[in-house]
mmCIF file of C-alpha atoms and ligand atoms in Angstrom:
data_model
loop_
_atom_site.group_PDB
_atom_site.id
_atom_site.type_symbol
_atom_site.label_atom_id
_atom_site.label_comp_id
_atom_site.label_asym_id
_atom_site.label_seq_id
_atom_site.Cartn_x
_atom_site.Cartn_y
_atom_site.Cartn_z
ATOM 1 C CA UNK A 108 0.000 0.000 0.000
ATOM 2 C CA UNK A 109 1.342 3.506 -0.634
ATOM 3 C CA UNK A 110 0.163 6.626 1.609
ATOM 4 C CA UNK A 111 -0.710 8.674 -1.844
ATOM 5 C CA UNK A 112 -3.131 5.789 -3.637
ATOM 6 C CA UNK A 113 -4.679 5.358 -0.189
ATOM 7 C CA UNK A 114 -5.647 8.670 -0.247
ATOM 8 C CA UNK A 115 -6.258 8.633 -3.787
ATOM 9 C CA UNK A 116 -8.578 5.770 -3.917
ATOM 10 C CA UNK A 117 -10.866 7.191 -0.904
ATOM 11 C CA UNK A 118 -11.666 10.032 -2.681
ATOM 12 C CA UNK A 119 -15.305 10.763 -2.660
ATOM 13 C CA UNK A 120 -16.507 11.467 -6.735
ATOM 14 C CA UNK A 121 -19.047 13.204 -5.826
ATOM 15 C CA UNK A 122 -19.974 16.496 -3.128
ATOM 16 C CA UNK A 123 -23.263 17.716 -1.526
ATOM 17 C CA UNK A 124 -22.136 21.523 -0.767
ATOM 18 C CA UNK A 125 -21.529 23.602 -3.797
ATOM 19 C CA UNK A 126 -19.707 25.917 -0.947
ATOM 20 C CA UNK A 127 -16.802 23.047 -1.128
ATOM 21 C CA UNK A 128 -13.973 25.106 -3.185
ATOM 22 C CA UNK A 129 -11.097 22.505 -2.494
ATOM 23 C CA UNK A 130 -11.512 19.483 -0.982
ATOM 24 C CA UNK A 131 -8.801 16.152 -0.561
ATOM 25 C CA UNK A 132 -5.595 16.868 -2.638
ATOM 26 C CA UNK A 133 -3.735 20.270 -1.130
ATOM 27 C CA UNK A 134 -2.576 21.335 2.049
ATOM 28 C CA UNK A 135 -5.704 22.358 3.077
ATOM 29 C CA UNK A 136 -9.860 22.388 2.276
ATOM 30 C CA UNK A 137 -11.361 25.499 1.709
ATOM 31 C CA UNK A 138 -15.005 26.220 1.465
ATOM 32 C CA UNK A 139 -16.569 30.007 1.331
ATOM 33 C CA UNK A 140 -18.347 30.620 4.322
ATOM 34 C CA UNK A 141 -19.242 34.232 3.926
ATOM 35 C CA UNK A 142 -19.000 36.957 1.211
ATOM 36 C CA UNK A 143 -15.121 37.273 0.287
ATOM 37 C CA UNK A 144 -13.598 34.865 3.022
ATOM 38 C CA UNK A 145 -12.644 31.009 2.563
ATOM 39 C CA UNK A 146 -12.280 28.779 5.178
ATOM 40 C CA UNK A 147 -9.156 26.880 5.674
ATOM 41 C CA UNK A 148 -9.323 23.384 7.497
ATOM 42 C CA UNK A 149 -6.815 21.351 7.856
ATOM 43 C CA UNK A 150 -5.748 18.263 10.511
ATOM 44 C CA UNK A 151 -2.737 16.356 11.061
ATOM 45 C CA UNK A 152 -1.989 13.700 13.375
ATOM 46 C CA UNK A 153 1.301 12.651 15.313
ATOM 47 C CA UNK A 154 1.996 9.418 16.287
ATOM 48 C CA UNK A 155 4.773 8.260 19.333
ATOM 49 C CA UNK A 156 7.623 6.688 18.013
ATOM 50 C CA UNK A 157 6.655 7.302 14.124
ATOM 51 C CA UNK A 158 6.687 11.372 14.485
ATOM 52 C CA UNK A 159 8.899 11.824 18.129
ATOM 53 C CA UNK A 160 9.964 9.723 20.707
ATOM 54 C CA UNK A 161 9.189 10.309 24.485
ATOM 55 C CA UNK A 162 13.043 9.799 24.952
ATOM 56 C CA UNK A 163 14.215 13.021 23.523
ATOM 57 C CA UNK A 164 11.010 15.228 23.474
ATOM 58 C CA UNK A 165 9.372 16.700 26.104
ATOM 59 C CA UNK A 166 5.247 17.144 26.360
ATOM 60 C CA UNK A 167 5.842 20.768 25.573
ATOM 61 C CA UNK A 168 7.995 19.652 22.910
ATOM 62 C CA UNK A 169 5.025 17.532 21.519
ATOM 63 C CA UNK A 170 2.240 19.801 21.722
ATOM 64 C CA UNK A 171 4.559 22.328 19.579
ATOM 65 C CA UNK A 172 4.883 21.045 17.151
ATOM 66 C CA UNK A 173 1.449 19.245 16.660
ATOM 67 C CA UNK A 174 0.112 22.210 15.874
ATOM 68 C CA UNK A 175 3.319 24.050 14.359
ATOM 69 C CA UNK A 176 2.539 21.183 11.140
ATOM 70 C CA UNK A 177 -0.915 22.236 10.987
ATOM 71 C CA UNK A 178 -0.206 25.914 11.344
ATOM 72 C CA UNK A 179 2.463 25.278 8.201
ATOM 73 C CA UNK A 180 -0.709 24.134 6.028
ATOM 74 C CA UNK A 181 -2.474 27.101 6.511
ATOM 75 C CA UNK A 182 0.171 28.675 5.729
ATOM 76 C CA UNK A 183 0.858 26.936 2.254
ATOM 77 C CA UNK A 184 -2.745 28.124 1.486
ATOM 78 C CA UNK A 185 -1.940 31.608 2.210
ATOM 79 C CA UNK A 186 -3.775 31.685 5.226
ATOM 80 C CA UNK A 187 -4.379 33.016 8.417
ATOM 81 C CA UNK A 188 -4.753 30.578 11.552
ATOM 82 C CA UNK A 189 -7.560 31.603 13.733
ATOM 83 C CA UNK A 190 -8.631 28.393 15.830
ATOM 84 C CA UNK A 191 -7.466 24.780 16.734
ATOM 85 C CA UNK A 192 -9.357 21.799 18.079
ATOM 86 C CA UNK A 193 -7.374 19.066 19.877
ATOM 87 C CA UNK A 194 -7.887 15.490 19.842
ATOM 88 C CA UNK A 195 -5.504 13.033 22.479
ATOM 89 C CA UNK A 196 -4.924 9.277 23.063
ATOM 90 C CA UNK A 197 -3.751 8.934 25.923
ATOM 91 C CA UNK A 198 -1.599 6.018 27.467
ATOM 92 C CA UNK A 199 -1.247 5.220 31.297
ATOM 93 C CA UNK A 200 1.691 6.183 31.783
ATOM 94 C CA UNK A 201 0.778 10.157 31.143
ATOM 95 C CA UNK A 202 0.256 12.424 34.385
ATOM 96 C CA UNK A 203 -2.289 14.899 33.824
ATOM 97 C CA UNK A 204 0.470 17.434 34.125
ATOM 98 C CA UNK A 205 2.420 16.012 31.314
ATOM 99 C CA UNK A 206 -0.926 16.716 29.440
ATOM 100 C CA UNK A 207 -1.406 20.287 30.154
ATOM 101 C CA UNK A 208 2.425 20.647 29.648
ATOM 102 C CA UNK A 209 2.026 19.608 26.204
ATOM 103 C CA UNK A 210 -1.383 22.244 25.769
ATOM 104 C CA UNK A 211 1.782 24.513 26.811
ATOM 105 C CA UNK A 212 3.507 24.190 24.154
ATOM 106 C CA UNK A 213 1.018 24.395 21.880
ATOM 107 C CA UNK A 214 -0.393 27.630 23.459
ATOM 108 C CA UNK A 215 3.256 29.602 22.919
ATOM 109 C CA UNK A 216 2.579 28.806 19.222
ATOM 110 C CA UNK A 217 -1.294 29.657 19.504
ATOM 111 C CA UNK A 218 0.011 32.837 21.119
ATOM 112 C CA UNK A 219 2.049 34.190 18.878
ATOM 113 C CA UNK A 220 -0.890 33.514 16.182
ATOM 114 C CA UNK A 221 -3.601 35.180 18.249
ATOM 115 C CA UNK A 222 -5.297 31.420 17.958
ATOM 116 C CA UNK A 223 -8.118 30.159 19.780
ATOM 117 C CA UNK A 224 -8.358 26.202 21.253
ATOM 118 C CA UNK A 225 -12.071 25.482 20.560
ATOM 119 C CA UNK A 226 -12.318 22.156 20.873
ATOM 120 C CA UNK A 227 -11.254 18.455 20.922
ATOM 121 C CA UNK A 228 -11.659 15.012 22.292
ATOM 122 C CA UNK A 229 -10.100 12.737 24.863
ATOM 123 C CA UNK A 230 -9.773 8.676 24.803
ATOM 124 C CA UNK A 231 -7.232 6.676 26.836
ATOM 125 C CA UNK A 232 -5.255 4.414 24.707
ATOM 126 C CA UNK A 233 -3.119 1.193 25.576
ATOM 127 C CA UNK A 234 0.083 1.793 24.406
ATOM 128 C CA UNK A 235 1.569 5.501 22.298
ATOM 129 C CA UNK A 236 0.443 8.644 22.583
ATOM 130 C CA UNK A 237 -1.692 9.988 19.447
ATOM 131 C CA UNK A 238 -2.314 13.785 19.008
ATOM 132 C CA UNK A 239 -4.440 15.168 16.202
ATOM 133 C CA UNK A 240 -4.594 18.540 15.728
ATOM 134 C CA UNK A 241 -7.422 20.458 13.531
ATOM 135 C CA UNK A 242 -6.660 24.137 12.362
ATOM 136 C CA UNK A 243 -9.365 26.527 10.912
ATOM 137 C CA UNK A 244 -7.889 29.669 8.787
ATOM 138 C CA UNK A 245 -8.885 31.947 6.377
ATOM 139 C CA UNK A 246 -8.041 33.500 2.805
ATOM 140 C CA UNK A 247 -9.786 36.214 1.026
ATOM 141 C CA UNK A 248 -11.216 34.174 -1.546
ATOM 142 C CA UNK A 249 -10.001 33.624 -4.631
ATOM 143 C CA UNK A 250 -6.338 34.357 -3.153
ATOM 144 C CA UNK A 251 -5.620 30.559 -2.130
ATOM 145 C CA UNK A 252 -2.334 29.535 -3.214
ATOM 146 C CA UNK A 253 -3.127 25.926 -4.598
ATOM 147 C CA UNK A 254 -0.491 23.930 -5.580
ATOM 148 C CA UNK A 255 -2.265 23.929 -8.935
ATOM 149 C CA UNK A 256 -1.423 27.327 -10.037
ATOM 150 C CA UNK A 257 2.018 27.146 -11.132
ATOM 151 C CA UNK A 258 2.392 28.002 -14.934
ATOM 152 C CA UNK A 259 5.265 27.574 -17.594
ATOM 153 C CA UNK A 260 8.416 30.565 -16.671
ATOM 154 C CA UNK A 261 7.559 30.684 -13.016
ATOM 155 C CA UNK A 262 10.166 30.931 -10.247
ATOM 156 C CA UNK A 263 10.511 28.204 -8.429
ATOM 157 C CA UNK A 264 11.294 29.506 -4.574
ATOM 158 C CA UNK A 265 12.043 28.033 -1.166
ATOM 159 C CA UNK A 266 12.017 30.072 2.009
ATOM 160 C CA UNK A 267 14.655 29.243 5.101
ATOM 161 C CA UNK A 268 17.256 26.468 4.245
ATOM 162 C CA UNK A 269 16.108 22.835 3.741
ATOM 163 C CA UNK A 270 17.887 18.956 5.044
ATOM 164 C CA UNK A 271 18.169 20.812 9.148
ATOM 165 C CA UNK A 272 15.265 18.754 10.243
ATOM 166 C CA UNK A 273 16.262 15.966 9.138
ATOM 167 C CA UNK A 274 19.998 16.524 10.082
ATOM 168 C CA UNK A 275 18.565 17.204 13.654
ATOM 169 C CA UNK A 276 16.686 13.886 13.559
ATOM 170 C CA UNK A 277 19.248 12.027 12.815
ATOM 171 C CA UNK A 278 21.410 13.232 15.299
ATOM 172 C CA UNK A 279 18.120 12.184 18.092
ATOM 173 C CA UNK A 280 18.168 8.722 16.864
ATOM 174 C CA UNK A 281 21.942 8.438 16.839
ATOM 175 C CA UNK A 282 22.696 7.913 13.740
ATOM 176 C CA UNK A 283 24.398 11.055 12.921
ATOM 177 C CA UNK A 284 27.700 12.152 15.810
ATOM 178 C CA UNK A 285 29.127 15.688 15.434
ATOM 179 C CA UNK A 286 32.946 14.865 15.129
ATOM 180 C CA UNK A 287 33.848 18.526 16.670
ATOM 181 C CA UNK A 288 32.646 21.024 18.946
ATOM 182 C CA UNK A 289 32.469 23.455 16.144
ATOM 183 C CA UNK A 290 29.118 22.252 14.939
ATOM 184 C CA UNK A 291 26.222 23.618 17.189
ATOM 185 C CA UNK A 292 24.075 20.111 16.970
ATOM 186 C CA UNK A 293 21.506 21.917 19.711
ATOM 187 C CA UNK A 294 20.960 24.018 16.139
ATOM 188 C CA UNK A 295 19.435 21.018 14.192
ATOM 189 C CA UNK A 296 17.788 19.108 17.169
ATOM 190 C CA UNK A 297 15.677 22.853 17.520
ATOM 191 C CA UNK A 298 15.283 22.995 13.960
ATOM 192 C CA UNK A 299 13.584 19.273 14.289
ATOM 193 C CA UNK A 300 11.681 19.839 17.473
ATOM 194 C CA UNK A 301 10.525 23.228 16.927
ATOM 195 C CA UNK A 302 9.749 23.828 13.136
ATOM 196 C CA UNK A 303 8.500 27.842 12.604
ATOM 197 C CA UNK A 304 5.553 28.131 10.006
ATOM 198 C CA UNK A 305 6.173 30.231 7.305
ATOM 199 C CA UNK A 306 2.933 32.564 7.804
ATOM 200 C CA UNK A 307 4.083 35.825 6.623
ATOM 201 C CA UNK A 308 5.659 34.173 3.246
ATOM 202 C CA UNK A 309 2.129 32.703 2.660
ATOM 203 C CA UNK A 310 0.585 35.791 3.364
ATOM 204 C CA UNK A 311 2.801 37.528 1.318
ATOM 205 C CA UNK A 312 2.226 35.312 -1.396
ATOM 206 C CA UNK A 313 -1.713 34.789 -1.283
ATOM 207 C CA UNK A 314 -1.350 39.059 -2.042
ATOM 208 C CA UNK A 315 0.031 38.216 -5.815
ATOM 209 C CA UNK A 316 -2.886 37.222 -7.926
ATOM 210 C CA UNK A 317 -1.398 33.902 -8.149
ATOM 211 C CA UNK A 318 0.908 31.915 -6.624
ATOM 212 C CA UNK A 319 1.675 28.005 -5.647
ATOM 213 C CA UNK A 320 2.706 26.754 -2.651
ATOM 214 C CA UNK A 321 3.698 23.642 -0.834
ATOM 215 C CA UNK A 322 4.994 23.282 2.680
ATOM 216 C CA UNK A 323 7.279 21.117 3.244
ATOM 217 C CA UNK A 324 6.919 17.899 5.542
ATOM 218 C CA UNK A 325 7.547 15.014 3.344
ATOM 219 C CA UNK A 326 10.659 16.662 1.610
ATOM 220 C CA UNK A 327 11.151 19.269 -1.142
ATOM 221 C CA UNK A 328 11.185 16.558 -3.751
ATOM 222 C CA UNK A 329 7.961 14.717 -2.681
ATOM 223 C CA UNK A 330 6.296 18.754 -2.463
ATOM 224 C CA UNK A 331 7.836 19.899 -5.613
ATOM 225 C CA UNK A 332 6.310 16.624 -7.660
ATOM 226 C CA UNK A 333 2.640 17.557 -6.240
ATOM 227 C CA UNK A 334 2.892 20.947 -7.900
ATOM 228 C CA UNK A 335 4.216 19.599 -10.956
ATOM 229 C CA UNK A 336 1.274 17.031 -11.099
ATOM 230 C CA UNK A 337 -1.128 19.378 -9.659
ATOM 231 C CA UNK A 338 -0.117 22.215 -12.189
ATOM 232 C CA UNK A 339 0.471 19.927 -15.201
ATOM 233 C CA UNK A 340 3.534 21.252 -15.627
ATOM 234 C CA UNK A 341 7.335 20.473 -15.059
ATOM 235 C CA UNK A 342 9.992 22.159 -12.515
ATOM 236 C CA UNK A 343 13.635 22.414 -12.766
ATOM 237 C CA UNK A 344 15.666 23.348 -9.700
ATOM 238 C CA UNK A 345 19.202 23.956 -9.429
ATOM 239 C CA UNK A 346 21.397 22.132 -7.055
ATOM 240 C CA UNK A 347 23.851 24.905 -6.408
ATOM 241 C CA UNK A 348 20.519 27.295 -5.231
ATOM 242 C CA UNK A 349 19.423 24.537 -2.078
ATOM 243 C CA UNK A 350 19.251 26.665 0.628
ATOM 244 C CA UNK A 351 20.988 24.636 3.218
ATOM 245 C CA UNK A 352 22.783 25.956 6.561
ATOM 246 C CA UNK A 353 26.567 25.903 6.472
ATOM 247 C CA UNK A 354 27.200 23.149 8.905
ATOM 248 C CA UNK A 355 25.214 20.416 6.832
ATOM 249 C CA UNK A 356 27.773 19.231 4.702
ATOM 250 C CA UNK A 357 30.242 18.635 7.351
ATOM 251 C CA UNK A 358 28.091 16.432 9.429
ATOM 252 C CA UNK A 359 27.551 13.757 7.337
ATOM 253 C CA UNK A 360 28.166 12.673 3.649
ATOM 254 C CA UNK A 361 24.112 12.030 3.153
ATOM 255 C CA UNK A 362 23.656 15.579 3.830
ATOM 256 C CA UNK A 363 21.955 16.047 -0.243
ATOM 257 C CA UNK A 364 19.811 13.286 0.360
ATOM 258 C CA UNK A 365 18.528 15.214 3.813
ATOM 259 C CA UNK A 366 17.712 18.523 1.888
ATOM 260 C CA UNK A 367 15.892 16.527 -0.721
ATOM 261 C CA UNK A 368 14.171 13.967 0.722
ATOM 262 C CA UNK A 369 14.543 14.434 4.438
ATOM 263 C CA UNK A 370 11.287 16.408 5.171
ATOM 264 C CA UNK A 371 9.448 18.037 8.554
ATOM 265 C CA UNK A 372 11.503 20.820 7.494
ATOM 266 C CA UNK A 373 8.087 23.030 7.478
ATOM 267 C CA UNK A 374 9.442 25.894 5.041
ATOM 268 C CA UNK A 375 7.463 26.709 2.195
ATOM 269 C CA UNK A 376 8.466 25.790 -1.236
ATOM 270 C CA UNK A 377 6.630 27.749 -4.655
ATOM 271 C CA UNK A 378 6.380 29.336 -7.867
ATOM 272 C CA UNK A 379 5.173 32.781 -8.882
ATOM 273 C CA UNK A 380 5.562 34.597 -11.569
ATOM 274 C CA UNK A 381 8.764 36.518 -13.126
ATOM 275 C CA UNK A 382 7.834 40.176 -11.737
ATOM 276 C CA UNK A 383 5.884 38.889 -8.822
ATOM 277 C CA UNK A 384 9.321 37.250 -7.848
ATOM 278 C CA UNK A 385 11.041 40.141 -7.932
ATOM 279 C CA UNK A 386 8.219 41.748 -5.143
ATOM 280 C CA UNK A 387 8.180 38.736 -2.480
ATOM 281 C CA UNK A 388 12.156 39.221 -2.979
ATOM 282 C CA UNK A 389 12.074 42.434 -1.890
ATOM 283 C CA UNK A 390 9.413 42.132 0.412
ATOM 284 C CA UNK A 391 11.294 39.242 2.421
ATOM 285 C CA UNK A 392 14.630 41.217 2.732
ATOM 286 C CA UNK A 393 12.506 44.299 4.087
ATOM 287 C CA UNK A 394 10.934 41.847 6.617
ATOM 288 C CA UNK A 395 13.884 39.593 7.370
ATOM 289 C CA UNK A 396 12.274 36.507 5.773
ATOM 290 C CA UNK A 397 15.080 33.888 4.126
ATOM 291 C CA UNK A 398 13.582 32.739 0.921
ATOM 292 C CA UNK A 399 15.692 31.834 -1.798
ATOM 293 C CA UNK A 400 14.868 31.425 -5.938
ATOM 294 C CA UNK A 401 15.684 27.517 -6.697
ATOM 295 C CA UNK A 402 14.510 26.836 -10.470
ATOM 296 C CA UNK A 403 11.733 27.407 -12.474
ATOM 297 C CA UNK A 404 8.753 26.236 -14.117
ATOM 298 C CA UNK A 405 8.714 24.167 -17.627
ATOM 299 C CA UNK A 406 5.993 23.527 -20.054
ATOM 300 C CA UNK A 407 4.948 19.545 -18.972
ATOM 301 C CA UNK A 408 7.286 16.760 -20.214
ATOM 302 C CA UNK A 409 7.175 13.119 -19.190
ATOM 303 C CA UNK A 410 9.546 14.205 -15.821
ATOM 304 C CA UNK A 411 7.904 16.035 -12.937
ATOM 305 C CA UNK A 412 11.007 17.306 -11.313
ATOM 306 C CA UNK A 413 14.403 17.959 -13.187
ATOM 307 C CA UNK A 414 17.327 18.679 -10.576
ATOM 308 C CA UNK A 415 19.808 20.198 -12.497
ATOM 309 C CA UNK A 416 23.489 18.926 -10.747
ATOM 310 C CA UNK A 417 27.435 19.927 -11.652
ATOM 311 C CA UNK A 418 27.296 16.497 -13.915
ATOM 312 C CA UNK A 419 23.873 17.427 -15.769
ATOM 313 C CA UNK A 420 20.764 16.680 -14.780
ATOM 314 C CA UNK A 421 18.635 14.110 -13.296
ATOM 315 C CA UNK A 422 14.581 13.009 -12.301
ATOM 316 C CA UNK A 423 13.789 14.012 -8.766
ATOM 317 C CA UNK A 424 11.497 11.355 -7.725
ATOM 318 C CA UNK A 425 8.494 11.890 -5.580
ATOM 319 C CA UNK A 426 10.449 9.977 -2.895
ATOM 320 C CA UNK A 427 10.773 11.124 0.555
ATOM 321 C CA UNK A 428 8.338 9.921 3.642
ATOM 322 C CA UNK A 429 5.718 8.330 3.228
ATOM 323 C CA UNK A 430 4.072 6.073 6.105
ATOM 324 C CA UNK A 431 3.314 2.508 4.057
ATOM 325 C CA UNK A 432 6.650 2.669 2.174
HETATM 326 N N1 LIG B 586 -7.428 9.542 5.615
HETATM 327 C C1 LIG B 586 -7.811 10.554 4.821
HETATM 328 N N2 LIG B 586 -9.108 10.759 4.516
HETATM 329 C C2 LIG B 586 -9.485 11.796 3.725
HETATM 330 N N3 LIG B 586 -8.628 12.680 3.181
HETATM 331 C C3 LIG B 586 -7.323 12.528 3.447
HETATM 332 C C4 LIG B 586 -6.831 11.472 4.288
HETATM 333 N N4 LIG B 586 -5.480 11.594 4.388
HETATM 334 C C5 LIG B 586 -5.145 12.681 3.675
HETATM 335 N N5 LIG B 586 -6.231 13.263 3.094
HETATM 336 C C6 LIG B 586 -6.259 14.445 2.216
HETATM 337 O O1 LIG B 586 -5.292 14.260 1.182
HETATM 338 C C7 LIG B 586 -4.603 15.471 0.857
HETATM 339 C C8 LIG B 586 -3.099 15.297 1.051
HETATM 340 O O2 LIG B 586 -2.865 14.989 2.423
HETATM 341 P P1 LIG B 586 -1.418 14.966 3.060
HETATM 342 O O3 LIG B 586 -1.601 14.568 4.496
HETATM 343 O O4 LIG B 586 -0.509 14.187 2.188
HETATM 344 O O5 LIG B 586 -0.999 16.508 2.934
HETATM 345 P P2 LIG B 586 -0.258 17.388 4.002
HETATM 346 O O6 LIG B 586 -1.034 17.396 5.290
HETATM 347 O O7 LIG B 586 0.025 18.690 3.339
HETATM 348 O O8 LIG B 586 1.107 16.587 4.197
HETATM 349 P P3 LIG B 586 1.683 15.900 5.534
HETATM 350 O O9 LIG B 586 0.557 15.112 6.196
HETATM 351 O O10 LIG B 586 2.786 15.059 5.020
HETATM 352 O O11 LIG B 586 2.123 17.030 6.411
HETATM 353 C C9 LIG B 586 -5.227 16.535 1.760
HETATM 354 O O12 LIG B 586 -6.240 17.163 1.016
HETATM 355 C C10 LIG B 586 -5.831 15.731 2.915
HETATM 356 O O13 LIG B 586 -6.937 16.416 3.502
HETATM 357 C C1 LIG B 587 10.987 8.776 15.524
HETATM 358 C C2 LIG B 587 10.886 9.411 14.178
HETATM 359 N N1 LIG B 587 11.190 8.699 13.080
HETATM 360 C C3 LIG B 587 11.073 9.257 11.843
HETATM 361 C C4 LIG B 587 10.664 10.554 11.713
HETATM 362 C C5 LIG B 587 10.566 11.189 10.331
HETATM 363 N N2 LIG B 587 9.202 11.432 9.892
HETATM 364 C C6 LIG B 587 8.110 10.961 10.501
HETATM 365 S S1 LIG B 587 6.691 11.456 9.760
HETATM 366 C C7 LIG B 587 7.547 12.341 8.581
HETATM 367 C C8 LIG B 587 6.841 13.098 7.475
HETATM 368 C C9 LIG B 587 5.899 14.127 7.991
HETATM 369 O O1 LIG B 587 4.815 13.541 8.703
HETATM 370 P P1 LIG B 587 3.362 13.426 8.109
HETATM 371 O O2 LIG B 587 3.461 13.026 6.672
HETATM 372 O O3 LIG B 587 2.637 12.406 8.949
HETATM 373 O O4 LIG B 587 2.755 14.794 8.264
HETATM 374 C C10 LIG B 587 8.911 12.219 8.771
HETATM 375 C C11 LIG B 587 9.960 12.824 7.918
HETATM 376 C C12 LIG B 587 10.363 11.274 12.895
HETATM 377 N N3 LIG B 587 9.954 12.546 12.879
HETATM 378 N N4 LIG B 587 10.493 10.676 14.111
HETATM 379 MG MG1 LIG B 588 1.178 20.245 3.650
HETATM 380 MG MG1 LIG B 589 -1.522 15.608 6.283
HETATM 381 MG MG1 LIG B 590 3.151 13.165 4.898
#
């Protein structure tokens, strides 16, 4: 079974609301609720021991970034977050202060965002801790930026630097050992723990009459492909352009495979066009945003994703993670 024909195959043909704008297949649904809003909704669940392990996060740690991923989705519509309903599973072993310790970490996120908990649901559970998150939003309609809208001559754009999460990650599990002191490893395990959503850049972005977007959580090659097959079009990115921090390279030799494929980075990746480029450029310096130009946009050929390297070019395969692979 793979995660993306699952979701494919349970597709519903048909809807009941005409008010449905975008249902399964982007970051988010949106349906228009009142004259010149959308609503965003999104959810994502994470899982003990398939998205964190109790032995190196903490319940504030957890709650974080549970709704930091749902947060990103918003903002890969273009959105603004505005509530968040919480669902737990909760094993045994929890204390009810290790519960509201992870509702603290969620709430210095929900802070920051002016968001509202409205809701939830609680079940005990015999084993791992499951949190789902739901996150409502909203766009000024029309101004949603699908992954659909790229077009032929766009520039292709990343924001931050890409292949930290998964460099932090790796370090958790042990797999990765910093071989000197020079190499600030706290840096990558934060980047992995804590992911910031890129809200502004969406925002900034759902201003242009058109723009794509994509955040990233399964990595940039896995996001880039859904564009290009949501777009019918093809993108070619440029090796040299990966935005990745200066430390990468020297902790492992897998550190290209990490920026491609490693994912939960939670930046956005996207195309606009030519002279729109030039204003979210400008824009992000003015507000202190990293976001750097990575490729551009082809008319469609058979390949999705072209990554163009020193010794030519190859396909950039939607691989990266994906839960029943
Ligand atoms: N079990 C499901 N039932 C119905 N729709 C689903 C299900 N799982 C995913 N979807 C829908 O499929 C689309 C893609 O979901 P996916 O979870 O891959 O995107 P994402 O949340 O942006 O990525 P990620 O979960 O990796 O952060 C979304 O529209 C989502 O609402
Ligand atoms: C213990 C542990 N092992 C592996 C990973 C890596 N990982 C898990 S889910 C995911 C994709 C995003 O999730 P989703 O698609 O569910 O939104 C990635 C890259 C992790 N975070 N923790
Ligand atoms: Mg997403
Ligand atoms: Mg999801
Ligand atoms: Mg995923």
């Amino acid at each position: 079974m793979d995660e993306f024909d699952l979701i494919h195959s349970i597709t519903p043909r048909t809807i009941h609301h005409s008010s449905v704008d975008v249902g399964i297949g982007d970051d988010a649904a949106l349906y228009t609720a009142k004259h010149g809003v959308q609503e965003i909704v999104c959810v994502d669940t994470m899982v003990e021991d398939v998205h964190f392990k109790l032995l190196y996060s903490s319940p504030e740690d957890i709650g974080y970034k549970a709704l930091a991923v749902n947060i990103s989705d918003i903002a890969a519509m273009g959105g603004i977050p505005k509530f968040y309903l919480v669902s737990i599973a909760v094993p045994p072993k929890w204390t009810q202060s290790e519960i509201k310790a992870m509702y603290e970490g969620m709430n210095e996120l929900a802070k920051l965002y002016h968001m509202d908990l409205i809701g939830g649901d609680t079940v005990s559970i015999s084993d791992k801790l499951v949190v789902t998150v739901t996150v409502i939003g909203e766009v000024e309609k029309g101004r949603a930026c699908l992954r659909s809208l790229a077009r032929p001559n766009d520039i292709v754009f990343v924001t931050g630097e890409i292949g930290s999460s998964a460099a932090g990650l790796s370090l958790l599990l042990e797999k990765t050992h910093s071989q000197t002191s020079a190499i600030d490893t706290d840096y990558f395990i934060h980047r992995h723990k804590r992911p910031e959503p890129r809200v502004s850049v969406g925002r900034l972005c759902s201003s242009f009459k058109r723009a794509a977007l994509n955040d990233i959580s399964d990595g940039l090659a896995s996001e880039l492909n859904e564009i290009a097959e949501a777009s019918c079009v093809s993108i070619e990115i440029d090796e040299s352009m990966l935005p990745v921090h200066s430390h990468l390279s020297k902790l492992h030799p897998i550190w290209k495979e990490w920026a491609l494929f490693g994912g939960e980075d939670f930046e956005l990746t996207g195309t606009v066009s030519k002279s729109n480029w030039e204003v979210l450029k400008q824009e992000c310096e003015t507000r202190q945003l990293p976001i750097t130009k990575i490729g551009h946009v082809r008319e469609k050929t058979e390949s999705n994703v072209i990554l163009k390297t020193d010794n030519g070019s190859r396909i950039l395969e939607k691989k990266g993670y994906n839960h029943f692979k």
